[in-house]
PDB file of C-alpha atoms in Angstrom:
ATOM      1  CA  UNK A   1      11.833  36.588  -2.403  1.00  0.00           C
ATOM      2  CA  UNK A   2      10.386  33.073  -3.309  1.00  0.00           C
ATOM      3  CA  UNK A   3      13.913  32.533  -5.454  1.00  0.00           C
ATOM      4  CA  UNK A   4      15.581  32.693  -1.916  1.00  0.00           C
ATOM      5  CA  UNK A   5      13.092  30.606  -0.011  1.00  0.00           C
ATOM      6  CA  UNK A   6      13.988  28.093  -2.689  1.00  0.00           C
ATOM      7  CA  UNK A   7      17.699  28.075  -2.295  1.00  0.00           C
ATOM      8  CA  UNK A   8      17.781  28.002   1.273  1.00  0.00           C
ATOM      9  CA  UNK A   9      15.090  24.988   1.231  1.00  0.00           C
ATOM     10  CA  UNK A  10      17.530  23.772  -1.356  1.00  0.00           C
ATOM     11  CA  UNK A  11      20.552  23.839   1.447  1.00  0.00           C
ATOM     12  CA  UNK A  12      18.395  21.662   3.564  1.00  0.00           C
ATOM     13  CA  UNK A  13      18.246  18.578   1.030  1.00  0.00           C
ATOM     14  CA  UNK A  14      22.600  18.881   0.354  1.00  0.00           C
ATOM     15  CA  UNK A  15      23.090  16.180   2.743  1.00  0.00           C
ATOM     16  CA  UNK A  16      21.054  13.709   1.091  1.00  0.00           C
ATOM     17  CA  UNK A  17      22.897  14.264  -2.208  1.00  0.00           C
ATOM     18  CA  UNK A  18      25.547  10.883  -1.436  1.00  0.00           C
ATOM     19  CA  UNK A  19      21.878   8.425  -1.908  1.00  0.00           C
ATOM     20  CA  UNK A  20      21.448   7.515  -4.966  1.00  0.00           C
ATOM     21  CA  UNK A  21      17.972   7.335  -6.336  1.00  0.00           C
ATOM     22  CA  UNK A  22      17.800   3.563  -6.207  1.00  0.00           C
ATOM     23  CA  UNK A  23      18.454   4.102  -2.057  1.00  0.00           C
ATOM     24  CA  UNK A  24      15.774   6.410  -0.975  1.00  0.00           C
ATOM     25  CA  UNK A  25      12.714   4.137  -1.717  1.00  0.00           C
ATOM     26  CA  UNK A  26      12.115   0.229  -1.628  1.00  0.00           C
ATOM     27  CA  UNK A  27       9.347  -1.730  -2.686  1.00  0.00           C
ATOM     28  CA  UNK A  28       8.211  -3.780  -0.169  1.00  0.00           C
ATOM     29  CA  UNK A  29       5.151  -6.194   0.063  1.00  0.00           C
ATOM     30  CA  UNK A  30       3.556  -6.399  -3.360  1.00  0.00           C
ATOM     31  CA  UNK A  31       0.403  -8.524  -4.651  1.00  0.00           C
ATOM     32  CA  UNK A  32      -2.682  -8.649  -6.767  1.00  0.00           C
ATOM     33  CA  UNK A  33      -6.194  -8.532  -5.031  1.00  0.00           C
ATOM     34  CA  UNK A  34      -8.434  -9.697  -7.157  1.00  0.00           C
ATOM     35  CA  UNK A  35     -12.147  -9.213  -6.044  1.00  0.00           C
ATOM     36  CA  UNK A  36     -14.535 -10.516  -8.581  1.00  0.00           C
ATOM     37  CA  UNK A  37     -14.040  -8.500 -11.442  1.00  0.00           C
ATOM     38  CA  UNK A  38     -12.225  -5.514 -10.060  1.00  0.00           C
ATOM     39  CA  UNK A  39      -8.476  -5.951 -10.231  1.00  0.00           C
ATOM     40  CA  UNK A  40      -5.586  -4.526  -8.107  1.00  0.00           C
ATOM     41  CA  UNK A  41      -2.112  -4.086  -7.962  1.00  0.00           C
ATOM     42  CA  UNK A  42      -1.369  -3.401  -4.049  1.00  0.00           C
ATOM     43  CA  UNK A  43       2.512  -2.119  -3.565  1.00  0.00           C
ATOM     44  CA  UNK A  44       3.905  -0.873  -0.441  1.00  0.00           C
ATOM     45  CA  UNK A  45       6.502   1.531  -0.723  1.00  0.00           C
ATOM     46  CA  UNK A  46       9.165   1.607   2.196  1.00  0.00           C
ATOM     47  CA  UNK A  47      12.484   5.171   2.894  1.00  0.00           C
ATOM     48  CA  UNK A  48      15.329   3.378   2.813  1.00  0.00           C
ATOM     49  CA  UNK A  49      16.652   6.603   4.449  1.00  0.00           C
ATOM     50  CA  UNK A  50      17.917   6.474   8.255  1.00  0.00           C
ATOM     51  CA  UNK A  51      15.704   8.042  10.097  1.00  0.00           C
ATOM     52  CA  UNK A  52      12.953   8.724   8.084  1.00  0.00           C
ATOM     53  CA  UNK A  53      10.253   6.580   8.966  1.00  0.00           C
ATOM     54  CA  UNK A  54       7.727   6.153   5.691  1.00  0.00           C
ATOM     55  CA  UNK A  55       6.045   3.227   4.815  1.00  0.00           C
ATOM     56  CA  UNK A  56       2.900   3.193   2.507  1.00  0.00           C
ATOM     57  CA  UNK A  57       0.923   0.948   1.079  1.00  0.00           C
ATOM     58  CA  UNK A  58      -0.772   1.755  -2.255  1.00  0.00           C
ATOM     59  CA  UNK A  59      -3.516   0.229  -4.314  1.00  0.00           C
ATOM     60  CA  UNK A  60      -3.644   0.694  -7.693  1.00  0.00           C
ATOM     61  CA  UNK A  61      -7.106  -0.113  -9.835  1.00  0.00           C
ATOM     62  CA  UNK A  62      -6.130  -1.788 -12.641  1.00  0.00           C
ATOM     63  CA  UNK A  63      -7.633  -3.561 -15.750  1.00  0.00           C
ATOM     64  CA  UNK A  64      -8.111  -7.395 -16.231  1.00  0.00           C
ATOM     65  CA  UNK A  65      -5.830  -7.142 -19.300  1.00  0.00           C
ATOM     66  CA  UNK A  66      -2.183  -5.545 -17.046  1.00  0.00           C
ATOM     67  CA  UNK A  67      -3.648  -7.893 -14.096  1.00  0.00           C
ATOM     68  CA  UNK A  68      -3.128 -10.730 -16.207  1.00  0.00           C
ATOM     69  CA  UNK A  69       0.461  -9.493 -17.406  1.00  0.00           C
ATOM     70  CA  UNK A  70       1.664  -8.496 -13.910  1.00  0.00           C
ATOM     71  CA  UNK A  71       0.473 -12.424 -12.525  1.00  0.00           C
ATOM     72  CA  UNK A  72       2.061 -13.787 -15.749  1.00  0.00           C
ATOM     73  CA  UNK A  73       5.227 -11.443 -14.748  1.00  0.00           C
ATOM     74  CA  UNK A  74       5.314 -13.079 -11.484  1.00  0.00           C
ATOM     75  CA  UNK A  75       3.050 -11.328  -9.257  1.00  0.00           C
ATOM     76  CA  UNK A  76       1.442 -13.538  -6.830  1.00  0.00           C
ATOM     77  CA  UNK A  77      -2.080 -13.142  -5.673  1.00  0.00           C
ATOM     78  CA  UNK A  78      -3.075 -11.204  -1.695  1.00  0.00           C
ATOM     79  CA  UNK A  79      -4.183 -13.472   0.812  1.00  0.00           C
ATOM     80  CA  UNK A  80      -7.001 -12.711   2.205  1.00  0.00           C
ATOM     81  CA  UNK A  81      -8.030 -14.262   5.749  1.00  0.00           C
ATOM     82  CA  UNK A  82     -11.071 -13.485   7.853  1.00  0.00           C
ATOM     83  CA  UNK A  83      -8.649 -13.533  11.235  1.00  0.00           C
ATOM     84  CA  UNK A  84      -6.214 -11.199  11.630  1.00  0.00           C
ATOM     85  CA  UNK A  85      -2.529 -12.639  11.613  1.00  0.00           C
ATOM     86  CA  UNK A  86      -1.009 -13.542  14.668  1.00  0.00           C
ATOM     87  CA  UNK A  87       2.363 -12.143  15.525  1.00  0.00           C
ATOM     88  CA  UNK A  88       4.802 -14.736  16.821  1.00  0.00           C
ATOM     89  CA  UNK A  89       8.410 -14.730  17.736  1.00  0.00           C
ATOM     90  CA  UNK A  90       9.882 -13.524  14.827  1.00  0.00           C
ATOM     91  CA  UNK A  91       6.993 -12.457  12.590  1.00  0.00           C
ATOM     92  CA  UNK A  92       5.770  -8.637  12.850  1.00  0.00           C
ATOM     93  CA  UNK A  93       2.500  -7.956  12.257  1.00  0.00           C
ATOM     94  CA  UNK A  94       0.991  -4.316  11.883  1.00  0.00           C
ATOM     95  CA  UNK A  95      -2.314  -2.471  10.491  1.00  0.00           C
ATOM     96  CA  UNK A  96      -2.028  -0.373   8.192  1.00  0.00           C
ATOM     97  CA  UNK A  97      -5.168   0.894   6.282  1.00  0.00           C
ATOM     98  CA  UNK A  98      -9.245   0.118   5.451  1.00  0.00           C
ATOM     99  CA  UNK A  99      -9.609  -0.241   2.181  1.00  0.00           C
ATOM    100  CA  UNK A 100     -13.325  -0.452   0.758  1.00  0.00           C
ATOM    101  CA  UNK A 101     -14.457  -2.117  -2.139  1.00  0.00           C
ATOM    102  CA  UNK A 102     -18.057  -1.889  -3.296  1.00  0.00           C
ATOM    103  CA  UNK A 103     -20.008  -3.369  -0.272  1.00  0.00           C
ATOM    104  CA  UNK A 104     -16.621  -4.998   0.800  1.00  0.00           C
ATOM    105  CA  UNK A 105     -14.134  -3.835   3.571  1.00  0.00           C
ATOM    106  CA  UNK A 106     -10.998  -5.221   4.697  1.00  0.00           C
ATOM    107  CA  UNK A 107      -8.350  -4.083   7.223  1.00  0.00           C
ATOM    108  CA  UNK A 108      -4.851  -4.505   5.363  1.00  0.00           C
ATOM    109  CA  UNK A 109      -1.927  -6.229   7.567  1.00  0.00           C
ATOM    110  CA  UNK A 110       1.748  -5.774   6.678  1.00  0.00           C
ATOM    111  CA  UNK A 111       2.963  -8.776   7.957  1.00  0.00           C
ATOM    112  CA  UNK A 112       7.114  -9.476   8.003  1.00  0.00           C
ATOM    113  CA  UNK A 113       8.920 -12.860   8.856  1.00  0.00           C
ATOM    114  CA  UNK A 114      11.718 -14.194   6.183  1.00  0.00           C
ATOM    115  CA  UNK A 115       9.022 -12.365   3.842  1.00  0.00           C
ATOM    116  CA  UNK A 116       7.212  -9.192   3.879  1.00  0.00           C
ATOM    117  CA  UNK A 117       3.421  -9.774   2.712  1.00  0.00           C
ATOM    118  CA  UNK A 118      -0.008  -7.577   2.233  1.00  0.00           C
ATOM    119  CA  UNK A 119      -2.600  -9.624   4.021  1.00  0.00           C
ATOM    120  CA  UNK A 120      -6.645  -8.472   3.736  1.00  0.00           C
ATOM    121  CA  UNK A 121      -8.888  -9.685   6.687  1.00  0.00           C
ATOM    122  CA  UNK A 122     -12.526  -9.335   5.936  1.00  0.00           C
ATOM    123  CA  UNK A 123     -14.496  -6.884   8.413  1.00  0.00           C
ATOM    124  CA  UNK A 124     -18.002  -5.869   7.729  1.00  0.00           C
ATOM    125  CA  UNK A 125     -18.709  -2.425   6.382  1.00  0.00           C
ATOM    126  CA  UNK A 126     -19.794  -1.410   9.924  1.00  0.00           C
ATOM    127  CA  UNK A 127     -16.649  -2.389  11.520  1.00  0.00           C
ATOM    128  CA  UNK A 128     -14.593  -0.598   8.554  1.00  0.00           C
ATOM    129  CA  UNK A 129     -16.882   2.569   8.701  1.00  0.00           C
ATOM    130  CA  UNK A 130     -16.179   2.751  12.422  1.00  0.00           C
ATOM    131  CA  UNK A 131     -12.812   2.228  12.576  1.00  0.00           C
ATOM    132  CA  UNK A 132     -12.664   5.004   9.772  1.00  0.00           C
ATOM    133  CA  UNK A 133     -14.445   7.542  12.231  1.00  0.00           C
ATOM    134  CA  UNK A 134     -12.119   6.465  14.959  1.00  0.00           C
ATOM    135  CA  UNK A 135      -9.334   7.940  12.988  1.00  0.00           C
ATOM    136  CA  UNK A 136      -7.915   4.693  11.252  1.00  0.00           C
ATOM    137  CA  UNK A 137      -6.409   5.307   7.735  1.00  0.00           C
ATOM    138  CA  UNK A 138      -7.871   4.721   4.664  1.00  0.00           C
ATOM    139  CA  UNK A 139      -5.793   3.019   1.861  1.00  0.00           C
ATOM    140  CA  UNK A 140      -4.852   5.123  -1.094  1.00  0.00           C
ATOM    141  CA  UNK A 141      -6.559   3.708  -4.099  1.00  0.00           C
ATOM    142  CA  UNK A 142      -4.978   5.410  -7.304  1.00  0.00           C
ATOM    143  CA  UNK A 143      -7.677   4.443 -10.609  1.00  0.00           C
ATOM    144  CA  UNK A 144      -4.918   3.321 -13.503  1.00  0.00           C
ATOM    145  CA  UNK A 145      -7.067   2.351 -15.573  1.00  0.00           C
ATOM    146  CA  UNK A 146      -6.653   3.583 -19.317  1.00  0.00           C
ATOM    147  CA  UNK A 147      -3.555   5.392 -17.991  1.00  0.00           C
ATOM    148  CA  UNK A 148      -6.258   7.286 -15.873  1.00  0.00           C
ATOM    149  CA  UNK A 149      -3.984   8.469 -12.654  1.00  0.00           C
ATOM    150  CA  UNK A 150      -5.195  10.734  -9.713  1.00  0.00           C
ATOM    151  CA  UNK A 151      -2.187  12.663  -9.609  1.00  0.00           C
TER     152      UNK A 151
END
């Protein structure tokens, strides 16, 4: 019985089959938040499929040693602000998770104009413990360290 379940669930994904791998997901802001001597590779990860609306944004402990290799790759450092962005006329601005660090909260912005950029704006625990309870998301945090994953 589960062999049929599977087929039939199978029938359901034929009409994605013309996307190619490369299609389905995009990388979208990326940076590296470096908070004293913690170290963090934040990637969002963006469907490029029509009508599937998934957008993510992912922070990934890392180790000072592939920190220094993914800035030296290119990887340019967060911003982090203490005022939330402004949306203007042509730049979208939109929350997307807490993330908690320690003692140390920030609410993380996806903010799009000509680019699209992670911004962290500094909230006191409180505020981020609050917002948590009022049913804001937290940010996945994934530990890579020595190839230590949560999956």
């Amino acid at each position: 019985m589960g062999n049929m379940r599977n087929t039939r669930n199978l029938s359901l994904f034929n009409n994605f089959n013309n996307l190619s791998s490369d299609e389905v997901f995009e990388i979208g802001a990326n940076c590296l938040l470096v908070l004293k001597n913690r170290f963090f590779a934040v990637v969002e990860i963006e469907s490029e499929v029509p009508g599937v609306d998934l957008e993510v944004f992912v922070i990934i402990r890392i180790d000072e040693q592939t920190a220094k290799k993914l800035h030296d790759a290119g990887l340019e450092f967060c911003e982090i602000v203490n005022r939330i962005p402004e949306a203007t006329e042509g730049v979208n601005v939109e929350f997307k998770c807490i993330f908690i660090n320690k003692n140390q909260a920030f609410a993380l912005f996806d903010v799009e104009d000509d680019f699209d950029e992670a911004v962290f704006v500094r909230i006191s625990l409180d505020e981020a413990k609050r917002l948590i309870r009022r049913g804001a998301m937290q940010c996945t945090v994934i530990d890579a360290r020595n190839n230590n994953s949560n999956c």
